[in-house]
Coordinates of C-alpha atoms in Angstrom, one line a residue:
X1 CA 51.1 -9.1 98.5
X2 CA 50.7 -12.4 99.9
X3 CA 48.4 -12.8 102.6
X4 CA 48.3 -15.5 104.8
X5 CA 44.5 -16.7 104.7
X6 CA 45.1 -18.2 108.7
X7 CA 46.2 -14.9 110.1
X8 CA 43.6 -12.9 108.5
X9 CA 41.1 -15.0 109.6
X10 CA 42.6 -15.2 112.8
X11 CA 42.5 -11.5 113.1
X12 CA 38.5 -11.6 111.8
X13 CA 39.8 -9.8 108.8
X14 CA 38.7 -10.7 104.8
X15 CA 40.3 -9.8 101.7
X16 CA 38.1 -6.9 101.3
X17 CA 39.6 -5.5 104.2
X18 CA 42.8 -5.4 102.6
X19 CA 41.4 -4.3 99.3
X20 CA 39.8 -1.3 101.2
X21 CA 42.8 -0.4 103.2
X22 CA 45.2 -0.6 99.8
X23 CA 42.7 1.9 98.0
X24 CA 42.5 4.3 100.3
X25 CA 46.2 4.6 100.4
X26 CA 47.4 4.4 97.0
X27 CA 45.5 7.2 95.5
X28 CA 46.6 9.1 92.7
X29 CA 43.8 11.7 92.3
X30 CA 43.6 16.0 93.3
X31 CA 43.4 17.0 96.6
X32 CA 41.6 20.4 96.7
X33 CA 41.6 23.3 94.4
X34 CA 42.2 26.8 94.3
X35 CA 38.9 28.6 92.5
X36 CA 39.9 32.1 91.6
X37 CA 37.0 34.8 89.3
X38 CA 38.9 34.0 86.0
X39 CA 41.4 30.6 87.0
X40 CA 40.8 27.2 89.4
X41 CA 44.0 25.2 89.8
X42 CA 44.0 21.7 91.0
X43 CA 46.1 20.9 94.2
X44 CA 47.7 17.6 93.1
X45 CA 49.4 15.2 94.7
X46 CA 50.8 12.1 94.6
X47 CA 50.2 9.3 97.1
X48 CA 50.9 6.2 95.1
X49 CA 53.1 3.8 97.0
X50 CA 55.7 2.7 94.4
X51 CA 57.7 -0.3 96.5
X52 CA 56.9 -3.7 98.5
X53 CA 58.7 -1.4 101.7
X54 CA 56.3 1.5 101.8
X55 CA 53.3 -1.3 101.7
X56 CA 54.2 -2.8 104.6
X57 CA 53.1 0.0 107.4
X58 CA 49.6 0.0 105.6
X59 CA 47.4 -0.5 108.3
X60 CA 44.4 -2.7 107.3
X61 CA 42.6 -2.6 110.6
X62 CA 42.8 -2.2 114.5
X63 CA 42.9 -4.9 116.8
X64 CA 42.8 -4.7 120.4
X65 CA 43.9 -0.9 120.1
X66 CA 47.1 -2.2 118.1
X67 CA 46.9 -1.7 114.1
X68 CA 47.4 -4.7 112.4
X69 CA 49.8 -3.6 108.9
X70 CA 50.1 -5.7 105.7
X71 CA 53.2 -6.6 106.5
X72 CA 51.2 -8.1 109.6
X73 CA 49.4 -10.2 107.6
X74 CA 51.7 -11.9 104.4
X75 CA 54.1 -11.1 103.0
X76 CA 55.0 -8.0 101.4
X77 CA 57.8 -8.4 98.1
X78 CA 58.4 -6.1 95.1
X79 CA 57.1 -8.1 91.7
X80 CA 55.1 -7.7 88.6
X81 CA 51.3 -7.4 89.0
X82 CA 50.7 -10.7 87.5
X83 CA 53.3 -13.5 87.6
X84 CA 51.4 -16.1 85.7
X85 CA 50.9 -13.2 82.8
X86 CA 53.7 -13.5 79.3
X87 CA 53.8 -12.6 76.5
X88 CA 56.0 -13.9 73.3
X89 CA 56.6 -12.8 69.8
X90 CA 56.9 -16.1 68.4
X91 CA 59.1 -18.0 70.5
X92 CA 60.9 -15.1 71.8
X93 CA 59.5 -13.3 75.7
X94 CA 58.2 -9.7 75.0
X95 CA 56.8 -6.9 76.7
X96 CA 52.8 -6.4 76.5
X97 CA 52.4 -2.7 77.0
X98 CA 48.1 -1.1 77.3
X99 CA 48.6 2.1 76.1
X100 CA 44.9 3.7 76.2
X101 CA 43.7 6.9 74.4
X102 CA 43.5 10.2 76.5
X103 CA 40.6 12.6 75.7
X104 CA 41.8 15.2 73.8
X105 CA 45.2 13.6 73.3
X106 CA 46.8 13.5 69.9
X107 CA 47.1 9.8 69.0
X108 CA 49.7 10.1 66.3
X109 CA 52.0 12.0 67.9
X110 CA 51.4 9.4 70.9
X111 CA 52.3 6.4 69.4
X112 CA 55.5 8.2 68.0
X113 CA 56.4 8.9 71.5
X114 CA 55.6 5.2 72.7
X115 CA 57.2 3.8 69.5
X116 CA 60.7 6.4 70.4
X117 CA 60.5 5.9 74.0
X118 CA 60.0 1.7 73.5
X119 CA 63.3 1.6 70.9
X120 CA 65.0 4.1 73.8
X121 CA 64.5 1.0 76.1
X122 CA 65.3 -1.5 73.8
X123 CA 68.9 0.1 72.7
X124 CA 67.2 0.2 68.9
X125 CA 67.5 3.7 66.6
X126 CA 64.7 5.1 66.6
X127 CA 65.0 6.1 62.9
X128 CA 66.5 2.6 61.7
X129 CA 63.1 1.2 63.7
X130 CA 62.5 -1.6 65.6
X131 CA 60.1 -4.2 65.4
X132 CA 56.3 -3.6 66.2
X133 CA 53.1 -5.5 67.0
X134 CA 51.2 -2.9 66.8

């Protein structure tokens, strides 16, 4: 997003308007369960928005009866999270990857996954290897 500080002030709006409205409609969390004598099940579902397109209805606020979208108030464009964000491995770019421990989650077999799944990417063998800053 790139909001354009004039129209959200013009509209009476702050950037914690915006924050609010992009929470509450990019949720990843369960929706309900099922709780039965001997099994519960968690009703999932998905509602992360994935592309700069399904940001733009996001409705932020109303106005004069009208809702006033994201794509009302900047500009909405598919990019990384963090533009002013690299990384390098001596002088050549990289990829910085936060790969966090799950409870319960085997850490071993994890990083073997990662590790498979990062050489995958990078066209390497994963039993030649590949080059790691672990």
């Amino acid at each position: 997003m790139r909001i354009n500080p004039a129209v959200l002030a013009a509209l009476g709006l702050g950037l914690e308007d915006v924050r609010t409205a992009l929470t509450q409609n990019n949720i990843n969390a369960p929706k309900g369960s099922f709780d039965g004598p001997r099994q519960s099940y968690a009703i999932g579902a998905n509602d992360q928005i994935l592309s700069a397109a399904e940001y733009k209805p996001v409705v932020v606020a109303y106005r004069n009866g009208s809702p006033v979208r994201l794509g009302d108030i900047g500009e909405v464009v598919d990019n990384v999270e963090n533009v002013r964000l690299g990384g390098w491995v001596g002088d050549k770019p990289s990829v910085i990857l936060d790969i966090q421990r799950q409870p319960g989650a085997n850490i071993i077999e994890t990083a073997d996954r990662v590790k498979s799944a990062a050489a995958a990417a990078a066209g390497v063998d994963p039993a030649v290897g590949s080059r790691s800053t672990c």
